[in-house]
Short mmCIF file of C-alpha atoms and ligand atoms in Angstrom, two decimals:
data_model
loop_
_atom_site.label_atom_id
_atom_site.label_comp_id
_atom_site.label_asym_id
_atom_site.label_seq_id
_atom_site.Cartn_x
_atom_site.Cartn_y
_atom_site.Cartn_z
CA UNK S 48 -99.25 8.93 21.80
CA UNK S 49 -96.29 8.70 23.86
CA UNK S 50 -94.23 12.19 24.63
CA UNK S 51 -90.47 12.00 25.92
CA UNK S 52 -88.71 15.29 27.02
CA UNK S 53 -85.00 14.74 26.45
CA UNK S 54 -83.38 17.83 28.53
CA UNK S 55 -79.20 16.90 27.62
CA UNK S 56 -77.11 18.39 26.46
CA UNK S 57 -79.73 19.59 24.71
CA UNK S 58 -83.42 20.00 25.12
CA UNK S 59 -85.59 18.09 22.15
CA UNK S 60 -88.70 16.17 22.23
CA UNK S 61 -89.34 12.61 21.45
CA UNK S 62 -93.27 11.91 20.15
CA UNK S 63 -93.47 7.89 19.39
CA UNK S 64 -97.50 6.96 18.29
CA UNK S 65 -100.08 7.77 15.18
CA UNK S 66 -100.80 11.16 14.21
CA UNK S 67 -97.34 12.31 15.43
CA UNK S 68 -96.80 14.84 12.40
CA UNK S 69 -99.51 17.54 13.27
CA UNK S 70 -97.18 18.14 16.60
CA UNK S 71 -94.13 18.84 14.50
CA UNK S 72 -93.67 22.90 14.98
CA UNK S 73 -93.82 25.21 12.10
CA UNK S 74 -90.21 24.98 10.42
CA UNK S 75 -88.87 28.55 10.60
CA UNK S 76 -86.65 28.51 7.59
CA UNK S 77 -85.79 26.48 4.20
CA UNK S 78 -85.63 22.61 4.62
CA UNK S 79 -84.50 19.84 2.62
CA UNK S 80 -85.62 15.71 3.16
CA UNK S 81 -84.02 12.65 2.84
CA UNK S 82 -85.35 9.55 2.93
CA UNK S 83 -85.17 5.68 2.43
CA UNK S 84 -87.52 5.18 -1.09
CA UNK S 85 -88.55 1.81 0.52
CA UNK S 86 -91.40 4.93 2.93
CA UNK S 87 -91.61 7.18 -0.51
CA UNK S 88 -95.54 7.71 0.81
CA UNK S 89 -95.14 8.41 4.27
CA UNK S 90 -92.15 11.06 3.27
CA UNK S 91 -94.41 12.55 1.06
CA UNK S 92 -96.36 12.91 3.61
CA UNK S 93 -93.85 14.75 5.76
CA UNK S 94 -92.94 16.52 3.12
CA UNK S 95 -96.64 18.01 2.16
CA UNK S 96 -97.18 18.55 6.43
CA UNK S 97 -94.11 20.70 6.36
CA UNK S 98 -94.28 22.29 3.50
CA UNK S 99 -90.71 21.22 2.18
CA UNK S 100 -90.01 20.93 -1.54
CA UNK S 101 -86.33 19.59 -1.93
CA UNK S 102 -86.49 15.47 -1.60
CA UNK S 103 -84.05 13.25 -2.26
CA UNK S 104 -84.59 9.50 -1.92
CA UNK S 105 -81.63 6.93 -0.95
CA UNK S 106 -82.03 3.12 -1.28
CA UNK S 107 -81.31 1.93 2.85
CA UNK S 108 -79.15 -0.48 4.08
CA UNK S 109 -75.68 -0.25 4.94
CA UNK S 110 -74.78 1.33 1.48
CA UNK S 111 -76.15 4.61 2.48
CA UNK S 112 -73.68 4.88 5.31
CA UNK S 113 -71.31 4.95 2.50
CA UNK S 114 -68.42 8.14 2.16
CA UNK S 115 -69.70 8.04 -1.83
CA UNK S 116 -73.34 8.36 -0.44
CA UNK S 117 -72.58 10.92 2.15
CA UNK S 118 -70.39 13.41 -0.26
CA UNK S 119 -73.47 12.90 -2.75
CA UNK S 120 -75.68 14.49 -0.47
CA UNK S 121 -73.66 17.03 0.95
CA UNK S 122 -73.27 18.37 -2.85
CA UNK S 123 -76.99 17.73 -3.23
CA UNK S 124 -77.60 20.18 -0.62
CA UNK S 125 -74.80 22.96 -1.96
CA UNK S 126 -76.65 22.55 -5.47
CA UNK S 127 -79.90 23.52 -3.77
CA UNK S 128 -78.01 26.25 -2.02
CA UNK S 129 -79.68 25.37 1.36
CA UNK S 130 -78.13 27.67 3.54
CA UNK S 131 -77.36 27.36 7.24
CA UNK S 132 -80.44 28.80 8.78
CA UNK S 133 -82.04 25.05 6.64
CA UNK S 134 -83.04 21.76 8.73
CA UNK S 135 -82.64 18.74 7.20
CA UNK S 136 -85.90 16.25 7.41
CA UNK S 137 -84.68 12.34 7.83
CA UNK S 138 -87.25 9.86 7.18
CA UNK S 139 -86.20 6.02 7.14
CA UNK S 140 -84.15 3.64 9.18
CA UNK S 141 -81.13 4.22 11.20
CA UNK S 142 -79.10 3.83 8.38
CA UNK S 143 -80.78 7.12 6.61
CA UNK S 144 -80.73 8.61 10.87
CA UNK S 145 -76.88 7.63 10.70
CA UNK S 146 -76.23 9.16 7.58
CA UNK S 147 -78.72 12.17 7.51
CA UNK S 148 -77.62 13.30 10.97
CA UNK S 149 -73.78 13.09 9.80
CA UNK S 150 -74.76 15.04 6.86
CA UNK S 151 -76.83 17.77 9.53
CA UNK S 152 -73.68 17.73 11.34
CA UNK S 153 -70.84 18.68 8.93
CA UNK S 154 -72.79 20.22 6.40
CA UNK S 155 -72.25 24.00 6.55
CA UNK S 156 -70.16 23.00 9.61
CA UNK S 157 -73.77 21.84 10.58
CA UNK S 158 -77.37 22.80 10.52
CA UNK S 159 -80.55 21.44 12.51
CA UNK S 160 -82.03 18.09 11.81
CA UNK S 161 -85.40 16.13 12.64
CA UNK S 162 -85.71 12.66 12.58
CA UNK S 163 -88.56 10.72 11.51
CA UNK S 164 -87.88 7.33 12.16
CA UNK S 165 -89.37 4.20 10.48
CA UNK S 166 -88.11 1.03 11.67
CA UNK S 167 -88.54 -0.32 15.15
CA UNK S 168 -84.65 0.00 15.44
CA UNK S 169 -84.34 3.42 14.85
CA UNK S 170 -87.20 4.45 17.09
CA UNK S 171 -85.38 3.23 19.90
CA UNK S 172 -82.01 3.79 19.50
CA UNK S 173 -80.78 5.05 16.41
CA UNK S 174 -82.55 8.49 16.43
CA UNK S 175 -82.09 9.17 20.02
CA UNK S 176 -79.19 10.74 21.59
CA UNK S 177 -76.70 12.05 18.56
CA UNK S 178 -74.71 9.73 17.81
CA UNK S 179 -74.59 9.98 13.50
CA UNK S 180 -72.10 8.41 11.35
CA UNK S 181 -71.12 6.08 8.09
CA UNK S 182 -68.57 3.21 7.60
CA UNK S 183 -65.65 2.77 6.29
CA UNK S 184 -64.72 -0.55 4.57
CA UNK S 185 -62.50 -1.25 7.48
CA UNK S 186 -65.56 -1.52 9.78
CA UNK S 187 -68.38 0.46 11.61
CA UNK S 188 -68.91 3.64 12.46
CA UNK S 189 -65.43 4.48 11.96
CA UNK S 190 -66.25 8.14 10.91
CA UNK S 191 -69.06 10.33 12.88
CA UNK S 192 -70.08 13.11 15.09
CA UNK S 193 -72.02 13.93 17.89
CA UNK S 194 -75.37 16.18 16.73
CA UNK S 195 -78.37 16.11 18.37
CA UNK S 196 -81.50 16.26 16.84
CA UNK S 197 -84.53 18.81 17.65
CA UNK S 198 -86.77 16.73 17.52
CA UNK S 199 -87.28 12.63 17.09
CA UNK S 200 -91.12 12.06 15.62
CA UNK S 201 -91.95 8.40 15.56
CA UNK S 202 -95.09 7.95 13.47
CA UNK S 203 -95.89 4.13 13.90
CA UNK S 204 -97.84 3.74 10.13
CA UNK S 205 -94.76 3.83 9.03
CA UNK S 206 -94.38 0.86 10.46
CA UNK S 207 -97.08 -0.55 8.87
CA UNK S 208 -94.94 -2.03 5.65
CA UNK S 209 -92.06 -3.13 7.89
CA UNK S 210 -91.07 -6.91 7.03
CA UNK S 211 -91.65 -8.95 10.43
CA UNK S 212 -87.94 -9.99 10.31
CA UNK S 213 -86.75 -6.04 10.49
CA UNK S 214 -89.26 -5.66 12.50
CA UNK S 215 -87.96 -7.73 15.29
CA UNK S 216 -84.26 -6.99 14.53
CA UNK S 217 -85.11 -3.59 16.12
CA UNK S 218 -86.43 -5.00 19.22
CA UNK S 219 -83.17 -6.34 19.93
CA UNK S 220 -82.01 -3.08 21.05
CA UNK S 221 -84.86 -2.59 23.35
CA UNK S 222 -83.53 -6.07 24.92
CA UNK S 223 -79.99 -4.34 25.26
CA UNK S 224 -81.92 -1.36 27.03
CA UNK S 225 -83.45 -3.97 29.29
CA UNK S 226 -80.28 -6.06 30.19
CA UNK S 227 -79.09 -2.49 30.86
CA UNK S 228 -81.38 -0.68 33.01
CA UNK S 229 -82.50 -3.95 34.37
CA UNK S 230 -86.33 -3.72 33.29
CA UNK S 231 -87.22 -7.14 32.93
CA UNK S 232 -90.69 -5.53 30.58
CA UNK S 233 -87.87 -4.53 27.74
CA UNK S 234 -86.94 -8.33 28.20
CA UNK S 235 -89.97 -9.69 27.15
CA UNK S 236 -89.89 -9.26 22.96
CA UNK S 237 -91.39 -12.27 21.85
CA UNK S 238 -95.05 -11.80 22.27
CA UNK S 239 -94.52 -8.57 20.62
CA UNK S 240 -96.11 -8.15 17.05
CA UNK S 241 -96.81 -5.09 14.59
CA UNK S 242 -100.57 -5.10 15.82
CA UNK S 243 -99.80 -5.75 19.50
CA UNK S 244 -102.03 -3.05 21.67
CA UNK S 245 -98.41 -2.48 23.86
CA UNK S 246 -96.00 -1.98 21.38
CA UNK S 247 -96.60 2.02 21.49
CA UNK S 248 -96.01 1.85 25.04
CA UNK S 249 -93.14 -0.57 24.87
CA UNK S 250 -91.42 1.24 22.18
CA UNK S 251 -91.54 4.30 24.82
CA UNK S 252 -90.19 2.41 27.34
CA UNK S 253 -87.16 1.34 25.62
CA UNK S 254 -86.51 4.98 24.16
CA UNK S 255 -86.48 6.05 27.96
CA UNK S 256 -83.53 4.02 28.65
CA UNK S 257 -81.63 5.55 25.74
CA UNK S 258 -82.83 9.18 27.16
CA UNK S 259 -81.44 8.00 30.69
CA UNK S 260 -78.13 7.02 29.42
CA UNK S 261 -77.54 10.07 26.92
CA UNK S 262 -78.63 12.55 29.30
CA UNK S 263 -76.07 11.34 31.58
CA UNK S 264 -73.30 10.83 29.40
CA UNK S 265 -73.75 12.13 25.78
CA UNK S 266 -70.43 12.33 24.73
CA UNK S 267 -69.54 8.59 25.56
CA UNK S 268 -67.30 9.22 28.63
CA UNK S 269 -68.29 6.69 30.35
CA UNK S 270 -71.77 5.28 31.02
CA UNK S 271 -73.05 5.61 27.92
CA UNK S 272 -70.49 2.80 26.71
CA UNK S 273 -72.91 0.38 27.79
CA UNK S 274 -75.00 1.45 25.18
CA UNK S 275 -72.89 -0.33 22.98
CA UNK S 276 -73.58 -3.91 24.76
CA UNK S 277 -73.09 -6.74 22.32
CA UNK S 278 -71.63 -4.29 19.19
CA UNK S 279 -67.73 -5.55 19.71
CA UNK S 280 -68.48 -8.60 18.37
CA UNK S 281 -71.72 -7.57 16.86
CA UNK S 282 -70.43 -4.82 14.73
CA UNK S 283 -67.13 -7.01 13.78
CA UNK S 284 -69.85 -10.08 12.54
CA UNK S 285 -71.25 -7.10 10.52
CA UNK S 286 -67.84 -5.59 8.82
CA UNK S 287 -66.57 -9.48 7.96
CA UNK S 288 -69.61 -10.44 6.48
CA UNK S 289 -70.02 -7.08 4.48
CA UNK S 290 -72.99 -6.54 5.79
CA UNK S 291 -74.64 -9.33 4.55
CA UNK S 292 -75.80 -9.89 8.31
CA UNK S 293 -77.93 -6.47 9.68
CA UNK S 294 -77.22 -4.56 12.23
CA UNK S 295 -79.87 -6.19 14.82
CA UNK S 296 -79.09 -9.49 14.13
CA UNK S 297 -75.59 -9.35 14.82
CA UNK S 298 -76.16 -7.18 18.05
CA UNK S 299 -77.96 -10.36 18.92
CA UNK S 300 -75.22 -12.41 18.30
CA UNK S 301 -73.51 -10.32 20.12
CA UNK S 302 -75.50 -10.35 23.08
CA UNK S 303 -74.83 -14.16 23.28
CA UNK S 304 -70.67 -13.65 23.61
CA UNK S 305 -71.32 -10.99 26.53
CA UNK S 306 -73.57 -13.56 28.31
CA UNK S 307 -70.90 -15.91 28.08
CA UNK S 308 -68.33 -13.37 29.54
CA UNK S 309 -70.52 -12.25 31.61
CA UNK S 310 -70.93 -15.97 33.03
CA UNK S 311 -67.20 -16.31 32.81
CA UNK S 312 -66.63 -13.44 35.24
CA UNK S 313 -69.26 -15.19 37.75
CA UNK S 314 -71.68 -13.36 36.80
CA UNK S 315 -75.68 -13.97 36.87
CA UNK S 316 -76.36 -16.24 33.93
CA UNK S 317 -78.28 -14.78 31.21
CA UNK S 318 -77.88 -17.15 28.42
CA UNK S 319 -81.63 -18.27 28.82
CA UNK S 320 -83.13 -15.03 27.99
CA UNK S 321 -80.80 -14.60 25.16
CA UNK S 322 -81.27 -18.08 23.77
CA UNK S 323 -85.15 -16.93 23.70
CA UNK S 324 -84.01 -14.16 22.07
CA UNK S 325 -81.94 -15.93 18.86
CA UNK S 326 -84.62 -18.51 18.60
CA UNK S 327 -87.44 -15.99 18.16
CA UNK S 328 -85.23 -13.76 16.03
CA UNK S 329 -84.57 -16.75 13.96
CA UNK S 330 -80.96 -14.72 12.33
CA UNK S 331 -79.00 -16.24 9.18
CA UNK S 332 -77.05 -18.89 10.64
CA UNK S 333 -73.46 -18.05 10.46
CA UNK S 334 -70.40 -19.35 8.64
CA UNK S 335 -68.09 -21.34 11.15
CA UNK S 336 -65.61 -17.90 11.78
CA UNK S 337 -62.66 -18.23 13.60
CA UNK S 338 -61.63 -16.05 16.44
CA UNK S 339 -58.85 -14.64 13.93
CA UNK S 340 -61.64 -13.75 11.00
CA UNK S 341 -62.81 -10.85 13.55
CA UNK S 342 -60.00 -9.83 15.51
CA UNK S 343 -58.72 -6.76 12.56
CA UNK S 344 -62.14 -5.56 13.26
CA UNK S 345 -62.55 -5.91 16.73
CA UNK S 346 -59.36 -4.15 16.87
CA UNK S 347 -61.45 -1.02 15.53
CA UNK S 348 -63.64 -0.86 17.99
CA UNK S 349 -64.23 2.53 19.30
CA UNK S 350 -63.91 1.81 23.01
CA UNK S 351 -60.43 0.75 22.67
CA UNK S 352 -58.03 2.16 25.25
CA UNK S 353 -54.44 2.88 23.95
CA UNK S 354 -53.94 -1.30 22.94
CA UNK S 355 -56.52 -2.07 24.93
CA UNK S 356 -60.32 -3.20 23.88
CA UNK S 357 -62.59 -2.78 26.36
CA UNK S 358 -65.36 -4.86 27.00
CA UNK S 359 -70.06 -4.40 28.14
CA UNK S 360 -69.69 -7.28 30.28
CA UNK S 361 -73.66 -7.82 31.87
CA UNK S 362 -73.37 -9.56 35.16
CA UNK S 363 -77.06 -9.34 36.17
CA UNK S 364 -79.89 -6.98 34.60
CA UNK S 365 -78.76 -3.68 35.94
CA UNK S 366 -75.65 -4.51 36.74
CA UNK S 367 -72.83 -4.24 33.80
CA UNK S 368 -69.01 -3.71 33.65
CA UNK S 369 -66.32 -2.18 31.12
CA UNK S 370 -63.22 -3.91 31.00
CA UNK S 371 -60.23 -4.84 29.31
CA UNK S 372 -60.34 -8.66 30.01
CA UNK S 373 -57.25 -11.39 28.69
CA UNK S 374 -57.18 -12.92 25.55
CA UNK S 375 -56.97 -16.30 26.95
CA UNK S 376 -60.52 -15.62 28.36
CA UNK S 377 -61.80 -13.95 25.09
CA UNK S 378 -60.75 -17.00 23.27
CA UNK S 379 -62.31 -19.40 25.62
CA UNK S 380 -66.12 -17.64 25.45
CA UNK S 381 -65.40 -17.57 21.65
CA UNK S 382 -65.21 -21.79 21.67
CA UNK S 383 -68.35 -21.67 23.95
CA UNK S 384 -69.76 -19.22 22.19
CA UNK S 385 -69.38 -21.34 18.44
CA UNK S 386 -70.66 -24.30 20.77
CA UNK S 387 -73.92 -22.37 21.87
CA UNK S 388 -74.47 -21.58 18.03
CA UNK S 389 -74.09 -24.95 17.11
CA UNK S 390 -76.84 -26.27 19.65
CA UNK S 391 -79.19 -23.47 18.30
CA UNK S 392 -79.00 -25.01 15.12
CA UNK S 393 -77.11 -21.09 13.80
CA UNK S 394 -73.76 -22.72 12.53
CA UNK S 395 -73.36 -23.13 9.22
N1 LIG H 153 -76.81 6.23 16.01
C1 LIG H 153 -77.17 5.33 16.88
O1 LIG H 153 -77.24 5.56 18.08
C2 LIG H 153 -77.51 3.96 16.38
C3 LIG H 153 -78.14 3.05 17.25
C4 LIG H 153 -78.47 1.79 16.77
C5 LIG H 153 -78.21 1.46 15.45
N2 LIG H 153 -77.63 2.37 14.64
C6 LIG H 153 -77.41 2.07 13.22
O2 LIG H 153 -78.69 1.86 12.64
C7 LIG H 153 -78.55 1.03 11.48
C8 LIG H 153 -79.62 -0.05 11.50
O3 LIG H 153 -80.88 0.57 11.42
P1 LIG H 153 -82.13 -0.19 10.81
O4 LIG H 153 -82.23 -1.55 11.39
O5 LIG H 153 -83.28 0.73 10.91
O6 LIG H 153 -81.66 -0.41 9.30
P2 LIG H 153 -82.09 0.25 7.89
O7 LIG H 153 -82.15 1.70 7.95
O8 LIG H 153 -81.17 -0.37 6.89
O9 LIG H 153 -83.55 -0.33 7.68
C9 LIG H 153 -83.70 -1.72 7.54
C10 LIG H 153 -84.40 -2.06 6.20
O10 LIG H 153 -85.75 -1.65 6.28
C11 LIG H 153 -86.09 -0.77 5.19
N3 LIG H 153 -87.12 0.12 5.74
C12 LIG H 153 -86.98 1.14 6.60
N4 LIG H 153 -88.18 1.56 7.03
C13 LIG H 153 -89.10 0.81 6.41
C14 LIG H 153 -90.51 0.74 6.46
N5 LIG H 153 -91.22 1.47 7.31
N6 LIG H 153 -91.14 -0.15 5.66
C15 LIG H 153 -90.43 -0.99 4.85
N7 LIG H 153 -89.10 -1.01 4.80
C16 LIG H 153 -88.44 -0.12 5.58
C17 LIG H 153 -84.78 -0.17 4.77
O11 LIG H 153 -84.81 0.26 3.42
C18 LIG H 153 -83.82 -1.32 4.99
O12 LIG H 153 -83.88 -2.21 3.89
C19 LIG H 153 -77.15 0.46 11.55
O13 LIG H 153 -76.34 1.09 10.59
C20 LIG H 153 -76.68 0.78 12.95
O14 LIG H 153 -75.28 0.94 13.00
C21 LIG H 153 -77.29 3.62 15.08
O1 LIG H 154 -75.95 5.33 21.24
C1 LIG H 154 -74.96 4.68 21.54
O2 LIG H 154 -74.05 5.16 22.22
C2 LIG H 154 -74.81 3.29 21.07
O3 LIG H 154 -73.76 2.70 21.22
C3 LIG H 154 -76.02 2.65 20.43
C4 LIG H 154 -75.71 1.48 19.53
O4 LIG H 154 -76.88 0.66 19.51
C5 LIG H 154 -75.46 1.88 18.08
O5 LIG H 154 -75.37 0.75 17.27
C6 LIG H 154 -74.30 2.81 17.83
O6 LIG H 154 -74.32 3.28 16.51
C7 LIG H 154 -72.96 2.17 18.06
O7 LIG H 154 -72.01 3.16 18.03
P1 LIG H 154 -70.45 2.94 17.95
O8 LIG H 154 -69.90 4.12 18.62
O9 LIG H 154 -70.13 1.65 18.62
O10 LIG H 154 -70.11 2.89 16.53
ZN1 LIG H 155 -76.78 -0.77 17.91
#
């Protein structure tokens, strides 16, 4: 078992390994859990450890992060009459992590949340360092809050019934962390497998990276924006095709465009690694977009200053930059970017 200490802005552990649950503390006062009915068992099984009798169970996906799914929770908790002194139990994905920690963090004008995550995705990102939210129709994220968890308790059985495809969707945020701390180990995903002996430690590993950058940064002032490597386009793919593509595969996507700028702006080039990437991940090929389907939601993105997006550009592992760039260039790494899909054989 793996044990991170997170220490900003606030102090919570992170436990990622089997047998996790017998080191979650006593809770000291009423508690409520939601989860994703696709682990029903394993949040039973949080649920019987820590003695909490108020479930509900969401279906996960996208939908959850819904504002209909959030208010139904919120009055799911005032029925109960959970007071603020509760904690809120979150077992599933990052979209239950998302939604669950937005619901800690407004409800009562918040109250204290664990996470228990059970996809590879939300073990090492979404769970880690507060960011919680839903979406609106007109894109990502677009509502949210900042809430930090007390405690992140990865319990990797829960793994166990994970389809390989989600699976390795999760991993491509432990790539990000690599491209972004410049740990060529977080590089290397494809070898990696439910059963494989390392994944425990690897999983750590890419968690660390998301410690590193949240401790630094937690409110997204400035470093931690290149957290969000790959999402402009990534997130946009995922608003235009209504989710249809998940949130992993069209971060990889993503990460293809910022090699491309990245090579643009003479920088290393790190299309091989991400074309290993893609092929292994083996994503829904995409319908032939145009520049113009995406722009209205790359317009949203959150990193926009005044009129101006701002862009993760990765020059090398390690070494990144966030900048507005010109649309001339934008356009141009869009055309080599359809051109890349098309030799990958992931253009419609
Ligand atoms: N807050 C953050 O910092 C942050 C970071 C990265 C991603 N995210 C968000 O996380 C979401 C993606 O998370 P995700 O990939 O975990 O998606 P998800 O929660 O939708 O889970 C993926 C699928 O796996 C199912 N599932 C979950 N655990 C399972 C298990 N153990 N066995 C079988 N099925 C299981 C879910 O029902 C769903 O169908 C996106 O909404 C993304 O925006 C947030
Ligand atoms: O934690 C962060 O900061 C991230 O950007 C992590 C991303 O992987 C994650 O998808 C996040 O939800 C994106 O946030 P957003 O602010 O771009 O909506
Ligand atoms: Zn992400």
């Amino acid at each position: 078992m793996q044990r991170l200490e997170v220490r900003e802005p606030v102090p919570y552990p992170i436990l990622v390994g089997e047998g996790v649950l017998k080191e979650v503390p006593p809770l000291a006062g009423p508690a409520a859990l939601l989860f994703d009915r696709r682990v029903e068992g394993f949040a039973q099984e949080v649920a019987k450890a820590l003695g909490v009798r108020h479930l509900l169970g969401l279906p996960g996906g996208e939908a959850a992060k819904s504002l209909e799914v959030y208010g139904k929770v919120l009055s799911w908790l005032a029925e109960k009459g959970l007071p603020r002194n509760a904690t809120l139990l979150v077992v599933g994905g990052g979209t239950l992590t998302d939604l669950g920690g937005f619901v800690a963090a407004t409800y009562l004008r918040g109250v204290a949340y664990l996470a228990f995550p059970t996809t590879t995705l939300a073990i090492v990102d979404a769970s880690v360092g507060g960011k919680t939210g839903i979406n609106l129709p007109e894109g990502k994220n677009l509502v949210g809050a900042f809430h930090f968890p007390q405690g992140v308790y990865a319990e990797l059985r829960a793994l166990k019934t994970l389809p390989l495809p989600t699976f390795k969707e999760g991993l491509v945020e432990a790539f990000k962390h690599g491209l972004i701390a410049g740990d060529e180990a977080l590089l290397k995903v494809e070898d990696l497998t439910p059963q494989s002996p390392r994944l425990e430690a690897f999983l750590a590993r890419a968690v660390a990276v998301k410690v590193r950058v949240t401790e630094e940064d937690p409110l997204e002032k400035g470093k931690r924006r290149l957290l969000n490597l790959g999402h402009t386009l990534g997130h946009a793919l995922e608003a235009q095709t209504r989710h249809a593509l998940p949130h992993g595969m069209a971060v990889a996507y993503g990460l293809l465009y910022a090699a491309l700028l990245g090579r643009a702006l003479g920088g290393e080039d790190l299309l091989p690694p991400v074309r290993r990437l893609l092929l292994w991940l083996s994503p829904p090929p995409l319908p032939p977009l145009a520049f113009e389907d995406l722009l209205p939601y790359l317009l949203r993105d959150k990193k926009k200053v005044s009129e101006s997006l701002h862009w993760v550009v990765p020059l090398a592992p390690g070494r990144l930059v966030v900048r507005p760039l010109p649309e001339g260039l934008l356009r141009e790494a869009f055309a080599a970017w359809r051109e890349e899909l098309k030799g990958l054989g992931l253009l419609r």
